[in-house]
Each structure stands twice: as C-alpha cells, then as structure tokens.
Amino acid sequence: MSDMQQVTHVQNIHYDKVEEALYIIDQTRLPGEEVFLRLETAEEMYQAIKLLQVRGAPAIGICAAYSLYALARQIPHGTAEEFYASLCKAADYLNSSRPTAVNLSWALKEMLAEAKRQLELPREELLEVLYAKAADIHADDIAKCTAISEYGLSLLKDGDGILTHCNAGPLATSRYGTALGPILLGTERGMHFRVFSDETRPLLQGARLTSYELQRAGVDVTLICDNMASIVMKNGWVQACFVGCDRVAANGDTANKIGTSGVAILAKHYGIPFYVLGPTSTIDMNCPDGAHIPIEERDGDEIRTMWYEKPMALPEVKCYNPAFDVTDHELIAGIITEKGICRAPYTESLAALFEKN
Ligand code: MRU
C-alpha cells in the first residue's frame, strides 16, 4: 500500500483501469491530509475496511466490489470451478472485515452471482464482466444518491436547520451522499440551510468528515459535541434530523452510527421529524427487526486514547465500544430511498419497494 501526493479534487474510491489499480482516499487522515492509498492485496483491502480508511455503508460496498475484481485478477489459472471457489474464499474474507453494514455482503453477493452466471466465459472476458459489474455498482450508487437527495430535498424549506450524526456524505457513498445529499443538492440550487453536525464520538466522523465536506461545499455548518444535540433542538434551531443507515431491518428498525438512537429519542421529545436516508441496498428484508442486526464492537482504546495527545483514561479502565446502535422504527418519521419516501407501517412500505421490480 503506498501513499500518493495530495490532490484537491476528492474522489473517495477510484479504480484506474489503465493501471488496473484500486485507490481510496484514506478517511482516517482527513481533514488534515488528503492521502490516497493503492490497495493491492486482500489483506490491505480487509484492513482498509476494518480500520475505516474506507467507511460508510455504500462506500464499503463499492470498495469491496472493486476489491473482489482486483483479487479475481490474481487467481492462478485453473478450472472454472477452481476460479469460483477462490473467488468465494476472497469474498468471505472481505465480508468478515465489518459485520453491521449490509452493503458489504450485498455487493459481494452481487459480484459472486455475476461470476456464477458467466462462469463459462474465457477468463479474460469473465474478468471484464466482473469489472463492469463493480463499475455498475459504483455508477448505480451515484444515481441512487442523486434520487435520494431529490426526495430528501422535497422535505426541506429554505432556511431550515438540520441536525446530522456521523457522516453520510459523498465520502461515505458517491457524489452527493445520502443524509447530506439533500443539503448539498439544495445548496447547489441556491438554498440555504443551517446544519448542526454531531462530532460523533469516539471516531469523530462528524467533526473530521461531515463538517469538512459541508464547509468545503459552502454550507453553514456548526460542529457540536454529541451531548449538545438537546440544547440546539430546545433552542428551536433544528427543523429536521437527517441521518444515514448501515442496515434497515424489514420492520424499519435502523442500525446507524452509535448515538443515532439518542438523537431520535431527543427529536421525538422536541417534536422534530427524524428521517433515515439510504439506498435500497442498505435494506435487509431477510432481517426481521433490529434485534437481529449484528452490532460491531470495537477496541476500547478508541475511547481511551484515540485522537488525544495522551490517554484520557487509565489504560486498565473497562470500556464498552459498540460502533452502532439501533433506532426503533417508531421513532422514524420516514425512510428516504432512491425509490421514494417510505412511511409507517414500514413492514408494508419497505416490502412494497422490492415488489416494484
Ligand atoms: O463506522 P462508520 O463510519 O462506517 O459508520 C458509518 C455510518 O454509521 C453512516 O452513517 C452510514 O454508514 C451511512 S453512510 C451513507
């Protein structure tokens, strides 16, 4: 894995077909440095996802799709069955990097299904089919984010205050993003919003990434600590909460960055609509409810020491560090997808999305 020079135009994931090389921006080094990493081995791809160098549910899926294509190119020559078995092994390995965001397994399954369909093709043609599939997943996410942004924008008025948690902007997806999409699209059209970005402890996605993306786009963004969401709501500064999602269960229960459910509970208290924005690839109809969503638990050192110049807790102190929580469907005013805005009862409105085609 090698560092590249700083660039001004930020593209979170890029597959260079001439070089046959996968590049990601290292999100852990933002906003201080824009450094691109070239991912070559399965271990580098796995670690990039696990360490959050690439993060955000759709971005993880896109990166995994290109990674699987890149790994397919490295499979030694053999029979079609041997090729497919090696591809499945590589997919299982990538899939084990993070458990909660369903886009990871979704994208890998899409790639494997395509490989299985075209397995009889000569190797070079099969590889091209896999590249096309990964590029398609990427292009499709751009289209989905654009549609989500339009639907989300239809819920906002000029001058609205919006509170968001974690980062669901272009870095976490492609182009506009999901939760930040309506804000960026509206801003492009001359609208003005006032955004409150939760800093999002412990990994600071709100401070490092959301406020960076919005500030660069010329949006009026104010960074707050997570425990300040209540006061800005009480002050009447927030007209809507927009958040992303990592997995939406069939009943509408939604896993998103740790702290999201607290925002939803506060929003309910203050009578503020709380919206979840995400593509249909984040909806897991095989998962009946939030209790069935696997929640990633991360190292306690992310709480004790990370981002501090020196540790802020005793090294031996116990920490509990779940990376996500589940927001109960009853707290959600709407789930905004590329196919439209779903309202309660979600068991019906989400199922209807998948009946449409
Ligand atoms: O741990 P992270 O940073 O990958 O968590 C990301 C989130 O929780 C995002 O809100 C979610 O993936 C939606 S991204 C459009």
JSON list of N, CA and C in Angstrom, two decimals, residues 278-350:
[
{"chain": "A", "resi": 278, "resn": "GLY", "atom": "N", "xyz": [-31.18, 6.33, 2.87]},
{"chain": "A", "resi": 278, "resn": "GLY", "atom": "CA", "xyz": [-30.25, 5.28, 2.42]},
{"chain": "A", "resi": 278, "resn": "GLY", "atom": "C", "xyz": [-30.78, 4.59, 1.19]},
{"chain": "A", "resi": 279, "resn": "PRO", "atom": "N", "xyz": [-29.87, 3.97, 0.42]},
{"chain": "A", "resi": 279, "resn": "PRO", "atom": "CA", "xyz": [-30.30, 3.24, -0.77]},
{"chain": "A", "resi": 279, "resn": "PRO", "atom": "C", "xyz": [-30.96, 1.91, -0.40]},
{"chain": "A", "resi": 280, "resn": "THR", "atom": "N", "xyz": [-31.69, 1.34, -1.33]},
{"chain": "A", "resi": 280, "resn": "THR", "atom": "CA", "xyz": [-32.35, 0.05, -1.04]},
{"chain": "A", "resi": 280, "resn": "THR", "atom": "C", "xyz": [-31.33, -1.06, -0.77]},
{"chain": "A", "resi": 281, "resn": "SER", "atom": "N", "xyz": [-30.08, -0.86, -1.21]},
{"chain": "A", "resi": 281, "resn": "SER", "atom": "CA", "xyz": [-29.05, -1.87, -0.91]},
{"chain": "A", "resi": 281, "resn": "SER", "atom": "C", "xyz": [-28.72, -1.91, 0.58]},
{"chain": "A", "resi": 282, "resn": "THR", "atom": "N", "xyz": [-29.21, -0.94, 1.35]},
{"chain": "A", "resi": 282, "resn": "THR", "atom": "CA", "xyz": [-28.98, -0.95, 2.80]},
{"chain": "A", "resi": 282, "resn": "THR", "atom": "C", "xyz": [-30.18, -1.56, 3.54]},
{"chain": "A", "resi": 283, "resn": "ILE", "atom": "N", "xyz": [-31.22, -1.90, 2.79]},
{"chain": "A", "resi": 283, "resn": "ILE", "atom": "CA", "xyz": [-32.39, -2.51, 3.44]},
{"chain": "A", "resi": 283, "resn": "ILE", "atom": "C", "xyz": [-32.23, -4.02, 3.36]},
{"chain": "A", "resi": 284, "resn": "ASP", "atom": "N", "xyz": [-32.33, -4.65, 4.52]},
{"chain": "A", "resi": 284, "resn": "ASP", "atom": "CA", "xyz": [-32.13, -6.10, 4.60]},
{"chain": "A", "resi": 284, "resn": "ASP", "atom": "C", "xyz": [-33.48, -6.76, 4.91]},
{"chain": "A", "resi": 285, "resn": "MET", "atom": "N", "xyz": [-34.19, -7.17, 3.87]},
{"chain": "A", "resi": 285, "resn": "MET", "atom": "CA", "xyz": [-35.51, -7.75, 4.07]},
{"chain": "A", "resi": 285, "resn": "MET", "atom": "C", "xyz": [-35.44, -9.14, 4.72]},
{"chain": "A", "resi": 286, "resn": "ASN", "atom": "N", "xyz": [-34.22, -9.71, 4.76]},
{"chain": "A", "resi": 286, "resn": "ASN", "atom": "CA", "xyz": [-34.06, -11.00, 5.45]},
{"chain": "A", "resi": 286, "resn": "ASN", "atom": "C", "xyz": [-33.88, -10.83, 6.95]},
{"chain": "A", "resi": 287, "resn": "CYS", "atom": "N", "xyz": [-33.77, -9.59, 7.38]},
{"chain": "A", "resi": 287, "resn": "CYS", "atom": "CA", "xyz": [-33.57, -9.31, 8.81]},
{"chain": "A", "resi": 287, "resn": "CYS", "atom": "C", "xyz": [-34.90, -8.77, 9.34]},
{"chain": "A", "resi": 288, "resn": "PRO", "atom": "N", "xyz": [-35.59, -9.52, 10.20]},
{"chain": "A", "resi": 288, "resn": "PRO", "atom": "CA", "xyz": [-36.94, -9.10, 10.59]},
{"chain": "A", "resi": 288, "resn": "PRO", "atom": "C", "xyz": [-37.00, -7.81, 11.41]},
{"chain": "A", "resi": 289, "resn": "ASP", "atom": "N", "xyz": [-36.02, -7.63, 12.31]},
{"chain": "A", "resi": 289, "resn": "ASP", "atom": "CA", "xyz": [-36.05, -6.45, 13.18]},
{"chain": "A", "resi": 289, "resn": "ASP", "atom": "C", "xyz": [-34.67, -6.14, 13.73]},
{"chain": "A", "resi": 290, "resn": "GLY", "atom": "N", "xyz": [-34.58, -5.04, 14.46]},
{"chain": "A", "resi": 290, "resn": "GLY", "atom": "CA", "xyz": [-33.27, -4.57, 14.94]},
{"chain": "A", "resi": 290, "resn": "GLY", "atom": "C", "xyz": [-32.54, -5.55, 15.83]},
{"chain": "A", "resi": 291, "resn": "ALA", "atom": "N", "xyz": [-33.29, -6.40, 16.53]},
{"chain": "A", "resi": 291, "resn": "ALA", "atom": "CA", "xyz": [-32.64, -7.36, 17.44]},
{"chain": "A", "resi": 291, "resn": "ALA", "atom": "C", "xyz": [-31.78, -8.34, 16.66]},
{"chain": "A", "resi": 292, "resn": "HIS", "atom": "N", "xyz": [-32.05, -8.49, 15.36]},
{"chain": "A", "resi": 292, "resn": "HIS", "atom": "CA", "xyz": [-31.29, -9.45, 14.54]},
{"chain": "A", "resi": 292, "resn": "HIS", "atom": "C", "xyz": [-30.11, -8.79, 13.80]},
{"chain": "A", "resi": 293, "resn": "ILE", "atom": "N", "xyz": [-29.88, -7.50, 14.03]},
{"chain": "A", "resi": 293, "resn": "ILE", "atom": "CA", "xyz": [-28.78, -6.83, 13.32]},
{"chain": "A", "resi": 293, "resn": "ILE", "atom": "C", "xyz": [-27.49, -7.03, 14.13]},
{"chain": "A", "resi": 294, "resn": "PRO", "atom": "N", "xyz": [-26.43, -7.59, 13.51]},
{"chain": "A", "resi": 294, "resn": "PRO", "atom": "CA", "xyz": [-25.17, -7.75, 14.27]},
{"chain": "A", "resi": 294, "resn": "PRO", "atom": "C", "xyz": [-24.53, -6.38, 14.51]},
{"chain": "A", "resi": 295, "resn": "ILE", "atom": "N", "xyz": [-24.16, -6.13, 15.75]},
{"chain": "A", "resi": 295, "resn": "ILE", "atom": "CA", "xyz": [-23.56, -4.83, 16.09]},
{"chain": "A", "resi": 295, "resn": "ILE", "atom": "C", "xyz": [-22.06, -5.02, 16.34]},
{"chain": "A", "resi": 296, "resn": "GLU", "atom": "N", "xyz": [-21.28, -4.29, 15.56]},
{"chain": "A", "resi": 296, "resn": "GLU", "atom": "CA", "xyz": [-19.82, -4.36, 15.69]},
{"chain": "A", "resi": 296, "resn": "GLU", "atom": "C", "xyz": [-19.37, -3.74, 17.02]},
{"chain": "A", "resi": 297, "resn": "GLU", "atom": "N", "xyz": [-18.46, -4.44, 17.71]},
{"chain": "A", "resi": 297, "resn": "GLU", "atom": "CA", "xyz": [-17.87, -3.85, 18.92]},
{"chain": "A", "resi": 297, "resn": "GLU", "atom": "C", "xyz": [-16.39, -3.60, 18.63]},
{"chain": "A", "resi": 298, "resn": "ARG", "atom": "N", "xyz": [-15.90, -2.42, 18.94]},
{"chain": "A", "resi": 298, "resn": "ARG", "atom": "CA", "xyz": [-14.53, -2.07, 18.57]},
{"chain": "A", "resi": 298, "resn": "ARG", "atom": "C", "xyz": [-13.65, -1.90, 19.82]},
{"chain": "A", "resi": 299, "resn": "ASP", "atom": "N", "xyz": [-12.36, -1.76, 19.57]},
{"chain": "A", "resi": 299, "resn": "ASP", "atom": "CA", "xyz": [-11.37, -1.69, 20.64]},
{"chain": "A", "resi": 299, "resn": "ASP", "atom": "C", "xyz": [-11.62, -0.50, 21.58]},
{"chain": "A", "resi": 300, "resn": "GLY", "atom": "N", "xyz": [-11.50, -0.77, 22.88]},
{"chain": "A", "resi": 300, "resn": "GLY", "atom": "CA", "xyz": [-11.70, 0.28, 23.89]},
{"chain": "A", "resi": 300, "resn": "GLY", "atom": "C", "xyz": [-10.70, 1.42, 23.78]},
{"chain": "A", "resi": 301, "resn": "ASP", "atom": "N", "xyz": [-9.56, 1.18, 23.15]},
{"chain": "A", "resi": 301, "resn": "ASP", "atom": "CA", "xyz": [-8.57, 2.25, 23.01]},
{"chain": "A", "resi": 301, "resn": "ASP", "atom": "C", "xyz": [-9.09, 3.39, 22.12]},
{"chain": "A", "resi": 302, "resn": "GLU", "atom": "N", "xyz": [-10.11, 3.12, 21.32]},
{"chain": "A", "resi": 302, "resn": "GLU", "atom": "CA", "xyz": [-10.70, 4.22, 20.54]},
{"chain": "A", "resi": 302, "resn": "GLU", "atom": "C", "xyz": [-11.31, 5.25, 21.49]},
{"chain": "A", "resi": 303, "resn": "ILE", "atom": "N", "xyz": [-11.74, 4.80, 22.68]},
{"chain": "A", "resi": 303, "resn": "ILE", "atom": "CA", "xyz": [-12.31, 5.71, 23.68]},
{"chain": "A", "resi": 303, "resn": "ILE", "atom": "C", "xyz": [-11.22, 6.28, 24.59]},
{"chain": "A", "resi": 304, "resn": "ARG", "atom": "N", "xyz": [-10.31, 5.39, 24.99]},
{"chain": "A", "resi": 304, "resn": "ARG", "atom": "CA", "xyz": [-9.28, 5.80, 25.98]},
{"chain": "A", "resi": 304, "resn": "ARG", "atom": "C", "xyz": [-8.27, 6.78, 25.41]},
{"chain": "A", "resi": 305, "resn": "THR", "atom": "N", "xyz": [-7.80, 6.49, 24.18]},
{"chain": "A", "resi": 305, "resn": "THR", "atom": "CA", "xyz": [-6.61, 7.24, 23.73]},
{"chain": "A", "resi": 305, "resn": "THR", "atom": "C", "xyz": [-6.73, 7.91, 22.37]},
{"chain": "A", "resi": 306, "resn": "MET", "atom": "N", "xyz": [-7.57, 7.35, 21.50]},
{"chain": "A", "resi": 306, "resn": "MET", "atom": "CA", "xyz": [-7.50, 7.80, 20.11]},
{"chain": "A", "resi": 306, "resn": "MET", "atom": "C", "xyz": [-7.88, 9.27, 20.00]},
{"chain": "A", "resi": 307, "resn": "TRP", "atom": "N", "xyz": [-7.20, 10.01, 19.18]},
{"chain": "A", "resi": 307, "resn": "TRP", "atom": "CA", "xyz": [-7.40, 11.43, 18.91]},
{"chain": "A", "resi": 307, "resn": "TRP", "atom": "C", "xyz": [-6.93, 12.33, 20.04]},
{"chain": "A", "resi": 308, "resn": "TYR", "atom": "N", "xyz": [-6.49, 11.75, 21.16]},
{"chain": "A", "resi": 308, "resn": "TYR", "atom": "CA", "xyz": [-5.95, 12.58, 22.24]},
{"chain": "A", "resi": 308, "resn": "TYR", "atom": "C", "xyz": [-4.42, 12.58, 22.13]},
{"chain": "A", "resi": 309, "resn": "GLU", "atom": "N", "xyz": [-3.79, 13.66, 22.60]},
{"chain": "A", "resi": 309, "resn": "GLU", "atom": "CA", "xyz": [-2.32, 13.66, 22.60]},
{"chain": "A", "resi": 309, "resn": "GLU", "atom": "C", "xyz": [-1.77, 12.67, 23.61]},
{"chain": "A", "resi": 310, "resn": "LYS", "atom": "N", "xyz": [-2.52, 12.53, 24.73]},
{"chain": "A", "resi": 310, "resn": "LYS", "atom": "CA", "xyz": [-2.13, 11.49, 25.69]},
{"chain": "A", "resi": 310, "resn": "LYS", "atom": "C", "xyz": [-3.43, 10.84, 26.19]},
{"chain": "A", "resi": 311, "resn": "PRO", "atom": "N", "xyz": [-3.34, 9.61, 26.69]},
{"chain": "A", "resi": 311, "resn": "PRO", "atom": "CA", "xyz": [-4.56, 8.90, 27.11]},
{"chain": "A", "resi": 311, "resn": "PRO", "atom": "C", "xyz": [-5.41, 9.72, 28.08]},
{"chain": "A", "resi": 312, "resn": "MET", "atom": "N", "xyz": [-6.72, 9.65, 27.94]},
{"chain": "A", "resi": 312, "resn": "MET", "atom": "CA", "xyz": [-7.61, 10.42, 28.82]},
{"chain": "A", "resi": 312, "resn": "MET", "atom": "C", "xyz": [-8.31, 9.51, 29.83]},
{"chain": "A", "resi": 313, "resn": "ALA", "atom": "N", "xyz": [-7.86, 8.27, 29.91]},
{"chain": "A", "resi": 313, "resn": "ALA", "atom": "CA", "xyz": [-8.39, 7.35, 30.92]},
{"chain": "A", "resi": 313, "resn": "ALA", "atom": "C", "xyz": [-7.29, 6.39, 31.29]},
{"chain": "A", "resi": 314, "resn": "LEU", "atom": "N", "xyz": [-7.42, 5.76, 32.45]},
{"chain": "A", "resi": 314, "resn": "LEU", "atom": "CA", "xyz": [-6.43, 4.77, 32.86]},
{"chain": "A", "resi": 314, "resn": "LEU", "atom": "C", "xyz": [-6.39, 3.66, 31.83]},
{"chain": "A", "resi": 315, "resn": "PRO", "atom": "N", "xyz": [-5.19, 3.15, 31.53]},
{"chain": "A", "resi": 315, "resn": "PRO", "atom": "CA", "xyz": [-5.12, 2.11, 30.50]},
{"chain": "A", "resi": 315, "resn": "PRO", "atom": "C", "xyz": [-5.92, 0.87, 30.85]},
{"chain": "A", "resi": 316, "resn": "GLU", "atom": "N", "xyz": [-6.10, 0.62, 32.19]},
{"chain": "A", "resi": 316, "resn": "GLU", "atom": "CA", "xyz": [-6.79, -0.61, 32.58]},
{"chain": "A", "resi": 316, "resn": "GLU", "atom": "C", "xyz": [-8.31, -0.42, 32.72]},
{"chain": "A", "resi": 317, "resn": "VAL", "atom": "N", "xyz": [-8.80, 0.81, 32.50]},
{"chain": "A", "resi": 317, "resn": "VAL", "atom": "CA", "xyz": [-10.24, 1.02, 32.73]},
{"chain": "A", "resi": 317, "resn": "VAL", "atom": "C", "xyz": [-11.04, 0.28, 31.65]},
{"chain": "A", "resi": 318, "resn": "LYS", "atom": "N", "xyz": [-12.16, -0.32, 32.12]},
{"chain": "A", "resi": 318, "resn": "LYS", "atom": "CA", "xyz": [-13.01, -1.08, 31.21]},
{"chain": "A", "resi": 318, "resn": "LYS", "atom": "C", "xyz": [-13.74, -0.12, 30.26]},
{"chain": "A", "resi": 319, "resn": "CYS", "atom": "N", "xyz": [-13.86, -0.49, 28.99]},
{"chain": "A", "resi": 319, "resn": "CYS", "atom": "CA", "xyz": [-14.62, 0.33, 28.04]},
{"chain": "A", "resi": 319, "resn": "CYS", "atom": "C", "xyz": [-15.60, -0.54, 27.29]},
{"chain": "A", "resi": 320, "resn": "TYR", "atom": "N", "xyz": [-16.71, 0.02, 26.94]},
{"chain": "A", "resi": 320, "resn": "TYR", "atom": "CA", "xyz": [-17.69, -0.66, 26.08]},
{"chain": "A", "resi": 320, "resn": "TYR", "atom": "C", "xyz": [-17.80, 0.21, 24.85]},
{"chain": "A", "resi": 321, "resn": "ASN", "atom": "N", "xyz": [-17.50, -0.34, 23.66]},
{"chain": "A", "resi": 321, "resn": "ASN", "atom": "CA", "xyz": [-17.39, 0.48, 22.46]},
{"chain": "A", "resi": 321, "resn": "ASN", "atom": "C", "xyz": [-18.17, -0.09, 21.27]},
{"chain": "A", "resi": 322, "resn": "PRO", "atom": "N", "xyz": [-19.52, -0.10, 21.39]},
{"chain": "A", "resi": 322, "resn": "PRO", "atom": "CA", "xyz": [-20.30, -0.56, 20.23]},
{"chain": "A", "resi": 322, "resn": "PRO", "atom": "C", "xyz": [-20.24, 0.50, 19.14]},
{"chain": "A", "resi": 323, "resn": "ALA", "atom": "N", "xyz": [-20.04, 0.09, 17.89]},
{"chain": "A", "resi": 323, "resn": "ALA", "atom": "CA", "xyz": [-19.89, 1.06, 16.81]},
{"chain": "A", "resi": 323, "resn": "ALA", "atom": "C", "xyz": [-21.23, 1.55, 16.27]},
{"chain": "A", "resi": 324, "resn": "PHE", "atom": "N", "xyz": [-22.30, 0.83, 16.57]},
{"chain": "A", "resi": 324, "resn": "PHE", "atom": "CA", "xyz": [-23.62, 1.20, 16.03]},
{"chain": "A", "resi": 324, "resn": "PHE", "atom": "C", "xyz": [-24.67, 1.00, 17.10]},
{"chain": "A", "resi": 325, "resn": "ASP", "atom": "N", "xyz": [-25.82, 1.66, 16.93]},
{"chain": "A", "resi": 325, "resn": "ASP", "atom": "CA", "xyz": [-26.99, 1.29, 17.72]},
{"chain": "A", "resi": 325, "resn": "ASP", "atom": "C", "xyz": [-28.19, 1.24, 16.80]},
{"chain": "A", "resi": 326, "resn": "VAL", "atom": "N", "xyz": [-29.29, 0.73, 17.35]},
{"chain": "A", "resi": 326, "resn": "VAL", "atom": "CA", "xyz": [-30.48, 0.55, 16.53]},
{"chain": "A", "resi": 326, "resn": "VAL", "atom": "C", "xyz": [-31.55, 1.55, 16.96]},
{"chain": "A", "resi": 327, "resn": "THR", "atom": "N", "xyz": [-32.05, 2.29, 16.01]},
{"chain": "A", "resi": 327, "resn": "THR", "atom": "CA", "xyz": [-33.15, 3.22, 16.26]},
{"chain": "A", "resi": 327, "resn": "THR", "atom": "C", "xyz": [-34.46, 2.49, 15.99]},
{"chain": "A", "resi": 328, "resn": "ASP", "atom": "N", "xyz": [-35.33, 2.54, 17.00]},
{"chain": "A", "resi": 328, "resn": "ASP", "atom": "CA", "xyz": [-36.61, 1.87, 16.88]},
{"chain": "A", "resi": 328, "resn": "ASP", "atom": "C", "xyz": [-37.44, 2.51, 15.75]},
{"chain": "A", "resi": 329, "resn": "HIS", "atom": "N", "xyz": [-38.10, 1.67, 14.96]},
{"chain": "A", "resi": 329, "resn": "HIS", "atom": "CA", "xyz": [-38.86, 2.20, 13.81]},
{"chain": "A", "resi": 329, "resn": "HIS", "atom": "C", "xyz": [-39.92, 3.23, 14.22]},
{"chain": "A", "resi": 330, "resn": "GLU", "atom": "N", "xyz": [-40.40, 3.11, 15.48]},
{"chain": "A", "resi": 330, "resn": "GLU", "atom": "CA", "xyz": [-41.45, 4.04, 15.91]},
{"chain": "A", "resi": 330, "resn": "GLU", "atom": "C", "xyz": [-40.95, 5.48, 16.03]},
{"chain": "A", "resi": 331, "resn": "LEU", "atom": "N", "xyz": [-39.64, 5.64, 16.08]},
{"chain": "A", "resi": 331, "resn": "LEU", "atom": "CA", "xyz": [-39.07, 7.00, 16.21]},
{"chain": "A", "resi": 331, "resn": "LEU", "atom": "C", "xyz": [-38.78, 7.63, 14.85]},
{"chain": "A", "resi": 332, "resn": "ILE", "atom": "N", "xyz": [-38.99, 6.88, 13.79]},
{"chain": "A", "resi": 332, "resn": "ILE", "atom": "CA", "xyz": [-38.57, 7.34, 12.45]},
{"chain": "A", "resi": 332, "resn": "ILE", "atom": "C", "xyz": [-39.77, 7.89, 11.67]},
{"chain": "A", "resi": 333, "resn": "ALA", "atom": "N", "xyz": [-39.64, 9.15, 11.23]},
{"chain": "A", "resi": 333, "resn": "ALA", "atom": "CA", "xyz": [-40.76, 9.81, 10.51]},
{"chain": "A", "resi": 333, "resn": "ALA", "atom": "C", "xyz": [-40.82, 9.34, 9.06]},
{"chain": "A", "resi": 334, "resn": "GLY", "atom": "N", "xyz": [-39.68, 8.90, 8.51]},
{"chain": "A", "resi": 334, "resn": "GLY", "atom": "CA", "xyz": [-39.68, 8.43, 7.13]},
{"chain": "A", "resi": 334, "resn": "GLY", "atom": "C", "xyz": [-38.33, 7.84, 6.78]},
{"chain": "A", "resi": 335, "resn": "ILE", "atom": "N", "xyz": [-38.34, 6.86, 5.88]},
{"chain": "A", "resi": 335, "resn": "ILE", "atom": "CA", "xyz": [-37.08, 6.27, 5.37]},
{"chain": "A", "resi": 335, "resn": "ILE", "atom": "C", "xyz": [-37.01, 6.64, 3.89]},
{"chain": "A", "resi": 336, "resn": "ILE", "atom": "N", "xyz": [-36.00, 7.44, 3.57]},
{"chain": "A", "resi": 336, "resn": "ILE", "atom": "CA", "xyz": [-35.92, 8.02, 2.23]},
{"chain": "A", "resi": 336, "resn": "ILE", "atom": "C", "xyz": [-34.97, 7.19, 1.38]},
{"chain": "A", "resi": 337, "resn": "THR", "atom": "N", "xyz": [-35.50, 6.55, 0.35]},
{"chain": "A", "resi": 337, "resn": "THR", "atom": "CA", "xyz": [-34.69, 5.71, -0.54]},
{"chain": "A", "resi": 337, "resn": "THR", "atom": "C", "xyz": [-34.72, 6.31, -1.95]},
{"chain": "A", "resi": 338, "resn": "GLU", "atom": "N", "xyz": [-33.97, 5.67, -2.86]},
{"chain": "A", "resi": 338, "resn": "GLU", "atom": "CA", "xyz": [-33.96, 6.16, -4.24]},
{"chain": "A", "resi": 338, "resn": "GLU", "atom": "C", "xyz": [-35.30, 5.89, -4.93]},
{"chain": "A", "resi": 339, "resn": "LYS", "atom": "N", "xyz": [-36.12, 5.04, -4.31]},
{"chain": "A", "resi": 339, "resn": "LYS", "atom": "CA", "xyz": [-37.42, 4.73, -4.94]},
{"chain": "A", "resi": 339, "resn": "LYS", "atom": "C", "xyz": [-38.56, 5.52, -4.33]},
{"chain": "A", "resi": 340, "resn": "GLY", "atom": "N", "xyz": [-38.26, 6.34, -3.35]},
{"chain": "A", "resi": 340, "resn": "GLY", "atom": "CA", "xyz": [-39.31, 7.15, -2.73]},
{"chain": "A", "resi": 340, "resn": "GLY", "atom": "C", "xyz": [-39.19, 7.17, -1.22]},
{"chain": "A", "resi": 341, "resn": "ILE", "atom": "N", "xyz": [-40.16, 7.86, -0.58]},
{"chain": "A", "resi": 341, "resn": "ILE", "atom": "CA", "xyz": [-40.13, 8.01, 0.88]},
{"chain": "A", "resi": 341, "resn": "ILE", "atom": "C", "xyz": [-41.09, 7.00, 1.50]},
{"chain": "A", "resi": 342, "resn": "CYS", "atom": "N", "xyz": [-40.55, 6.12, 2.33]},
{"chain": "A", "resi": 342, "resn": "CYS", "atom": "CA", "xyz": [-41.39, 5.12, 3.00]},
{"chain": "A", "resi": 342, "resn": "CYS", "atom": "C", "xyz": [-41.86, 5.68, 4.34]},
{"chain": "A", "resi": 343, "resn": "ARG", "atom": "N", "xyz": [-43.12, 5.45, 4.62]},
{"chain": "A", "resi": 343, "resn": "ARG", "atom": "CA", "xyz": [-43.68, 5.87, 5.91]},
{"chain": "A", "resi": 343, "resn": "ARG", "atom": "C", "xyz": [-44.19, 4.62, 6.63]},
{"chain": "A", "resi": 344, "resn": "ALA", "atom": "N", "xyz": [-44.47, 4.79, 7.95]},
{"chain": "A", "resi": 344, "resn": "ALA", "atom": "CA", "xyz": [-45.01, 3.68, 8.73]},
{"chain": "A", "resi": 344, "resn": "ALA", "atom": "C", "xyz": [-46.40, 3.30, 8.17]},
{"chain": "A", "resi": 345, "resn": "PRO", "atom": "N", "xyz": [-46.79, 2.06, 8.23]},
{"chain": "A", "resi": 345, "resn": "PRO", "atom": "CA", "xyz": [-46.06, 0.91, 8.76]},
{"chain": "A", "resi": 345, "resn": "PRO", "atom": "C", "xyz": [-44.97, 0.45, 7.78]},
{"chain": "A", "resi": 346, "resn": "TYR", "atom": "N", "xyz": [-43.75, 0.38, 8.29]},
{"chain": "A", "resi": 346, "resn": "TYR", "atom": "CA", "xyz": [-42.60, 0.08, 7.42]},
{"chain": "A", "resi": 346, "resn": "TYR", "atom": "C", "xyz": [-42.62, -1.36, 6.90]},
{"chain": "A", "resi": 347, "resn": "THR", "atom": "N", "xyz": [-43.21, -2.27, 7.68]},
{"chain": "A", "resi": 347, "resn": "THR", "atom": "CA", "xyz": [-43.26, -3.65, 7.21]},
{"chain": "A", "resi": 347, "resn": "THR", "atom": "C", "xyz": [-43.91, -3.68, 5.83]},
{"chain": "A", "resi": 348, "resn": "GLU", "atom": "N", "xyz": [-44.91, -2.79, 5.64]},
{"chain": "A", "resi": 348, "resn": "GLU", "atom": "CA", "xyz": [-45.60, -2.75, 4.34]},
{"chain": "A", "resi": 348, "resn": "GLU", "atom": "C", "xyz": [-44.87, -1.87, 3.34]},
{"chain": "A", "resi": 349, "resn": "SER", "atom": "N", "xyz": [-44.49, -0.66, 3.77]},
{"chain": "A", "resi": 349, "resn": "SER", "atom": "CA", "xyz": [-43.91, 0.28, 2.79]},
{"chain": "A", "resi": 349, "resn": "SER", "atom": "C", "xyz": [-42.54, -0.18, 2.29]},
{"chain": "A", "resi": 350, "resn": "LEU", "atom": "N", "xyz": [-41.75, -0.84, 3.15]},
{"chain": "A", "resi": 350, "resn": "LEU", "atom": "CA", "xyz": [-40.44, -1.33, 2.69]},
{"chain": "A", "resi": 350, "resn": "LEU", "atom": "C", "xyz": [-40.62, -2.53, 1.76]}
]
